[in-house]
mmCIF file of C-alpha atoms in Angstrom:
data_model
loop_
_atom_site.group_PDB
_atom_site.id
_atom_site.type_symbol
_atom_site.label_atom_id
_atom_site.label_comp_id
_atom_site.label_asym_id
_atom_site.label_seq_id
_atom_site.Cartn_x
_atom_site.Cartn_y
_atom_site.Cartn_z
ATOM 1 C CA MET A 1 -18.960 13.607 -0.258
ATOM 2 C CA LEU A 2 -15.933 15.811 -0.831
ATOM 3 C CA SER A 3 -13.555 12.821 -0.607
ATOM 4 C CA LYS A 4 -15.699 10.900 -3.197
ATOM 5 C CA LEU A 5 -15.632 13.901 -5.537
ATOM 6 C CA LYS A 6 -11.884 14.202 -5.247
ATOM 7 C CA TYR A 7 -11.527 10.464 -5.965
ATOM 8 C CA LEU A 8 -13.733 10.636 -9.050
ATOM 9 C CA LEU A 9 -11.746 13.708 -10.432
ATOM 10 C CA ARG A 10 -8.462 11.976 -9.835
ATOM 11 C CA SER A 11 -9.561 8.674 -11.308
ATOM 12 C CA GLY A 12 -11.023 10.394 -14.361
ATOM 13 C CA LEU A 13 -8.402 13.004 -15.062
ATOM 14 C CA LEU A 14 -5.041 11.651 -13.988
ATOM 15 C CA PRO A 15 -3.332 8.842 -15.987
ATOM 16 C CA ASP A 16 -2.234 5.662 -14.237
ATOM 17 C CA ARG A 17 1.432 6.387 -14.736
ATOM 18 C CA LEU A 18 0.987 9.659 -12.875
ATOM 19 C CA PHE A 19 -1.405 8.562 -10.139
ATOM 20 C CA LEU A 20 -2.558 4.957 -9.576
ATOM 21 C CA LEU A 21 -5.906 4.615 -7.794
ATOM 22 C CA SER A 22 -6.932 1.105 -9.084
ATOM 23 C CA ASN A 23 -6.167 -1.292 -11.854
ATOM 24 C CA THR A 24 -9.216 -1.394 -14.163
ATOM 25 C CA GLN A 25 -9.308 -4.727 -16.016
ATOM 26 C CA HIS A 26 -11.516 -7.599 -17.033
ATOM 27 C CA GLU A 27 -9.814 -10.209 -14.816
ATOM 28 C CA LYS A 28 -10.920 -10.536 -11.216
ATOM 29 C CA LYS A 29 -7.735 -9.288 -9.614
ATOM 30 C CA LEU A 30 -7.138 -7.522 -6.240
ATOM 31 C CA TYR A 31 -4.077 -5.803 -4.991
ATOM 32 C CA LEU A 32 -3.369 -6.071 -1.229
ATOM 33 C CA THR A 33 -1.141 -3.257 0.025
ATOM 34 C CA PHE A 34 0.300 -2.777 3.477
ATOM 35 C CA ASP A 35 1.500 0.460 4.953
ATOM 36 C CA ASP A 36 3.820 1.520 7.860
ATOM 37 C CA GLY A 37 5.904 -1.601 8.368
ATOM 38 C CA PRO A 38 7.922 -3.699 8.726
ATOM 39 C CA VAL A 39 6.874 -4.248 12.349
ATOM 40 C CA PRO A 40 8.361 -7.354 14.076
ATOM 41 C CA GLY A 41 5.796 -9.795 15.428
ATOM 42 C CA VAL A 42 3.237 -8.787 12.817
ATOM 43 C CA ILE A 43 5.006 -9.055 9.518
ATOM 44 C CA GLU A 44 6.063 -12.663 10.082
ATOM 45 C CA GLN A 45 2.499 -13.767 10.650
ATOM 46 C CA LEU A 46 1.234 -11.866 7.675
ATOM 47 C CA LEU A 47 3.881 -13.299 5.293
ATOM 48 C CA ASP A 48 3.048 -16.818 6.418
ATOM 49 C CA LEU A 49 -0.707 -16.146 5.830
ATOM 50 C CA LEU A 50 0.014 -14.918 2.329
ATOM 51 C CA ASP A 51 2.294 -17.895 1.648
ATOM 52 C CA ILE A 52 -0.510 -20.327 2.688
ATOM 53 C CA HIS A 53 -2.725 -18.883 0.000
ATOM 54 C CA GLN A 54 0.082 -18.268 -2.487
ATOM 55 C CA ILE A 55 -0.607 -14.524 -2.665
ATOM 56 C CA LYS A 56 1.680 -11.733 -3.653
ATOM 57 C CA ALA A 57 1.243 -8.298 -2.115
ATOM 58 C CA THR A 58 2.847 -4.818 -1.993
ATOM 59 C CA PHE A 59 4.475 -3.482 1.192
ATOM 60 C CA PHE A 60 4.843 0.296 1.487
ATOM 61 C CA VAL A 61 7.614 0.432 4.145
ATOM 62 C CA ILE A 62 8.704 3.279 6.295
ATOM 63 C CA GLY A 63 12.417 3.953 5.691
ATOM 64 C CA SER A 64 13.389 4.287 9.375
ATOM 65 C CA ARG A 65 11.683 0.879 10.178
ATOM 66 C CA ALA A 66 13.299 -0.755 7.124
ATOM 67 C CA GLU A 67 16.718 0.567 8.291
ATOM 68 C CA GLN A 68 16.176 -0.960 11.796
ATOM 69 C CA ASN A 69 14.816 -4.226 10.451
ATOM 70 C CA PRO A 70 16.782 -5.130 7.352
ATOM 71 C CA ARG A 71 16.220 -8.845 7.959
ATOM 72 C CA LEU A 72 12.463 -8.325 7.649
ATOM 73 C CA ILE A 73 12.850 -6.335 4.383
ATOM 74 C CA THR A 74 14.978 -9.158 3.045
ATOM 75 C CA GLU A 75 12.353 -11.692 4.084
ATOM 76 C CA ILE A 76 9.651 -9.763 2.193
ATOM 77 C CA HIS A 77 11.894 -9.527 -0.885
ATOM 78 C CA GLN A 78 12.793 -13.139 -0.792
ATOM 79 C CA ARG A 79 9.202 -14.164 -0.726
ATOM 80 C CA GLN A 80 8.809 -12.157 -3.924
ATOM 81 C CA HIS A 81 6.441 -9.477 -2.713
ATOM 82 C CA ALA A 82 6.789 -5.920 -3.954
ATOM 83 C CA ILE A 83 8.586 -3.437 -1.706
ATOM 84 C CA ALA A 84 7.448 0.194 -2.003
ATOM 85 C CA ASN A 85 8.275 3.527 -0.546
ATOM 86 C CA HIS A 86 6.089 5.186 2.183
ATOM 87 C CA SER A 87 8.566 7.918 3.272
ATOM 88 C CA PHE A 88 11.327 7.705 5.862
ATOM 89 C CA SER A 89 9.579 8.862 9.019
ATOM 90 C CA HIS A 90 5.893 9.188 8.046
ATOM 91 C CA PRO A 91 5.521 12.970 8.616
ATOM 92 C CA GLU A 92 2.426 14.907 7.763
ATOM 93 C CA PHE A 93 3.208 15.711 4.155
ATOM 94 C CA HIS A 94 0.888 18.794 3.951
ATOM 95 C CA LYS A 95 3.003 20.305 6.759
ATOM 96 C CA ILE A 96 6.506 19.954 5.367
ATOM 97 C CA SER A 97 8.218 21.530 2.367
ATOM 98 C CA HIS A 98 8.504 19.956 -1.090
ATOM 99 C CA ALA A 99 12.251 19.705 -0.590
ATOM 100 C CA GLU A 100 11.652 17.726 2.702
ATOM 101 C CA LYS A 101 9.222 15.415 0.922
ATOM 102 C CA ILE A 102 11.763 14.577 -1.732
ATOM 103 C CA LEU A 103 14.395 13.972 0.922
ATOM 104 C CA GLN A 104 12.005 11.563 2.680
ATOM 105 C CA ILE A 105 11.374 9.630 -0.548
ATOM 106 C CA ASP A 106 15.087 9.617 -1.727
ATOM 107 C CA LYS A 107 16.373 8.372 1.620
ATOM 108 C CA THR A 108 13.973 5.559 1.820
ATOM 109 C CA ASN A 109 14.639 4.428 -1.755
ATOM 110 C CA GLN A 110 18.380 4.387 -0.948
ATOM 111 C CA ILE A 111 17.735 2.169 2.087
ATOM 112 C CA ILE A 112 15.466 -0.224 0.035
ATOM 113 C CA LYS A 113 18.102 -0.491 -2.720
ATOM 114 C CA LYS A 114 20.911 -1.115 -0.190
ATOM 115 C CA ILE A 115 18.964 -4.027 1.381
ATOM 116 C CA THR A 116 17.401 -5.623 -1.656
ATOM 117 C CA GLY A 117 19.737 -4.550 -4.411
ATOM 118 C CA GLN A 118 16.786 -3.356 -6.442
ATOM 119 C CA SER A 119 15.518 0.158 -7.144
ATOM 120 C CA CYS A 120 12.106 1.149 -5.860
ATOM 121 C CA SER A 121 9.620 2.735 -8.269
ATOM 122 C CA LEU A 122 6.413 2.833 -6.226
ATOM 123 C CA PHE A 123 5.529 5.502 -3.669
ATOM 124 C CA ARG A 124 2.520 6.185 -1.405
ATOM 125 C CA ALA A 125 2.382 9.464 0.422
ATOM 126 C CA PRO A 126 1.777 9.266 4.225
ATOM 127 C CA GLN A 127 -1.999 9.489 4.896
ATOM 128 C CA GLY A 128 -2.525 9.733 1.144
ATOM 129 C CA ARG A 129 -1.637 13.442 1.134
ATOM 130 C CA TRP A 130 -0.777 14.387 -2.401
ATOM 131 C CA ASP A 131 -0.269 17.597 -4.280
ATOM 132 C CA ILE A 132 0.414 18.234 -7.930
ATOM 133 C CA LYS A 133 4.005 19.345 -7.428
ATOM 134 C CA LEU A 134 4.767 16.017 -5.650
ATOM 135 C CA LEU A 135 2.993 13.954 -8.475
ATOM 136 C CA LEU A 136 4.960 15.820 -11.122
ATOM 137 C CA ALA A 137 8.217 15.159 -9.171
ATOM 138 C CA MET A 138 7.368 11.448 -9.082
ATOM 139 C CA LEU A 139 6.667 11.495 -12.759
ATOM 140 C CA LYS A 140 10.092 13.060 -13.376
ATOM 141 C CA LYS A 141 11.747 10.463 -11.227
ATOM 142 C CA GLN A 142 9.729 7.636 -12.977
ATOM 143 C CA ILE A 143 8.129 6.651 -9.748
ATOM 144 C CA THR A 144 4.501 5.597 -9.761
ATOM 145 C CA ALA A 145 2.396 7.394 -7.149
ATOM 146 C CA VAL A 146 0.055 4.812 -5.650
ATOM 147 C CA HIS A 147 -3.160 5.591 -3.720
ATOM 148 C CA TRP A 148 -5.987 3.096 -2.924
ATOM 149 C CA SER A 149 -9.531 2.453 -3.968
ATOM 150 C CA ARG A 150 -10.541 0.524 -0.811
ATOM 151 C CA ASP A 151 -9.634 1.463 2.725
ATOM 152 C CA SER A 152 -9.847 -1.280 5.402
ATOM 153 C CA MET A 153 -9.797 1.474 8.065
ATOM 154 C CA ASP A 154 -7.795 -0.835 10.251
ATOM 155 C CA PHE A 155 -5.955 2.291 11.576
ATOM 156 C CA LEU A 156 -9.015 2.577 13.860
ATOM 157 C CA LYS A 157 -7.615 -0.450 15.757
ATOM 158 C CA GLU A 158 -11.011 -2.081 15.963
ATOM 159 C CA PRO A 159 -11.497 -5.846 16.322
ATOM 160 C CA ALA A 160 -10.895 -7.857 13.106
ATOM 161 C CA GLU A 161 -14.626 -8.657 12.988
ATOM 162 C CA LYS A 162 -15.396 -4.937 12.377
ATOM 163 C CA ILE A 163 -12.963 -4.847 9.436
ATOM 164 C CA VAL A 164 -14.550 -7.923 7.894
ATOM 165 C CA GLU A 165 -17.999 -6.559 8.433
ATOM 166 C CA ARG A 166 -17.126 -3.411 6.418
ATOM 167 C CA PHE A 167 -15.968 -5.490 3.487
ATOM 168 C CA LEU A 168 -19.084 -7.619 3.611
ATOM 169 C CA LYS A 169 -21.269 -4.520 3.508
ATOM 170 C CA GLN A 170 -19.280 -3.033 0.589
ATOM 171 C CA PRO A 171 -17.817 -5.860 -1.458
ATOM 172 C CA VAL A 172 -14.550 -5.447 -3.349
ATOM 173 C CA LYS A 173 -14.535 -5.184 -7.107
ATOM 174 C CA SER A 174 -11.931 -6.180 -9.718
ATOM 175 C CA GLY A 175 -8.877 -3.912 -9.736
ATOM 176 C CA ASP A 176 -9.264 -2.706 -6.181
ATOM 177 C CA ILE A 177 -6.082 -1.556 -4.487
ATOM 178 C CA ILE A 178 -6.843 -2.421 -0.893
ATOM 179 C CA LEU A 179 -5.198 -0.468 1.953
ATOM 180 C CA PHE A 180 -4.168 -2.287 5.139
ATOM 181 C CA HIS A 181 -1.546 -1.516 7.799
ATOM 182 C CA ASP A 182 0.895 -4.215 8.871
ATOM 183 C CA ASP A 183 1.642 -2.587 12.201
ATOM 184 C CA ASP A 184 -1.064 -4.520 14.098
ATOM 185 C CA ASN A 185 -2.244 -8.128 14.236
ATOM 186 C CA ALA A 186 -5.805 -7.035 13.357
ATOM 187 C CA CYS A 187 -4.853 -7.003 9.656
ATOM 188 C CA VAL A 188 -3.696 -10.624 9.869
ATOM 189 C CA ASP A 189 -6.831 -11.744 11.772
ATOM 190 C CA ALA A 190 -9.117 -9.926 9.310
ATOM 191 C CA LEU A 191 -7.396 -11.206 6.194
ATOM 192 C CA ALA A 192 -7.462 -14.807 7.527
ATOM 193 C CA ILE A 193 -11.223 -14.518 7.107
ATOM 194 C CA LEU A 194 -11.386 -12.301 4.060
ATOM 195 C CA ILE A 195 -8.831 -13.961 1.757
ATOM 196 C CA PRO A 196 -10.530 -17.343 1.608
ATOM 197 C CA GLN A 197 -13.889 -15.567 0.816
ATOM 198 C CA TRP A 198 -12.313 -13.489 -1.894
ATOM 199 C CA LEU A 199 -10.675 -16.548 -3.408
ATOM 200 C CA GLU A 200 -14.009 -18.433 -3.336
ATOM 201 C CA GLN A 201 -15.494 -15.438 -5.282
ATOM 202 C CA GLY A 202 -12.930 -16.075 -7.986
ATOM 203 C CA TYR A 203 -10.489 -13.256 -7.305
ATOM 204 C CA CYS A 204 -6.694 -13.691 -7.589
ATOM 205 C CA PHE A 205 -4.061 -11.376 -6.127
ATOM 206 C CA ASN A 206 -1.131 -9.562 -7.662
ATOM 207 C CA ALA A 207 1.637 -7.315 -6.440
ATOM 208 C CA LEU A 208 1.638 -3.831 -7.915
ATOM 209 C CA GLU A 209 4.062 -2.870 -10.679
ATOM 210 C CA SER A 210 5.341 0.579 -11.721
ATOM 211 C CA LYS A 211 3.532 2.088 -14.693
ATOM 212 C CA HIS A 212 6.872 3.551 -15.967
#
């Protein structure tokens, strides 16, 4: 109940350019987002699946993994997906100082720009842990803070069928920003089932864009 209340307050009070929870619109669009990569052995299969269905998505990468796997970041970029910032080492943001948070963000943005040649203007806090000081800092840097409206809960490392079942019980709606993690094959297996169903329902998919 508390998490739902916080969601309603944020969605009602905070403008999209400060804090993006979903993209409200008339068209049937969904936004697939993937946290914690790139992870070799998973990302390649995921990219191929997205290509099969001609879908563009948003990848919130961890800076240390991007630094270790520049080839995978280049692959994501060349396939015209959006590359976004998910901190350098995925610390618990509520346990580190504001200065450390900014360092995590800046370091990762530098890595992304070095590999892709493009600036990054999307950020998602690890575990979705936000505070108003961080949001205002993102606004000053002209970086859009991105949360999510639907959580696949694939971090539980359950079989893909469980993930699919959750979405069948609570169907997606237009504008949903859907959270997956591309550090495990479960997301690929689940989406191989879910994407065709969503397409049949008339949804299309877009990568996220900065609101600045």
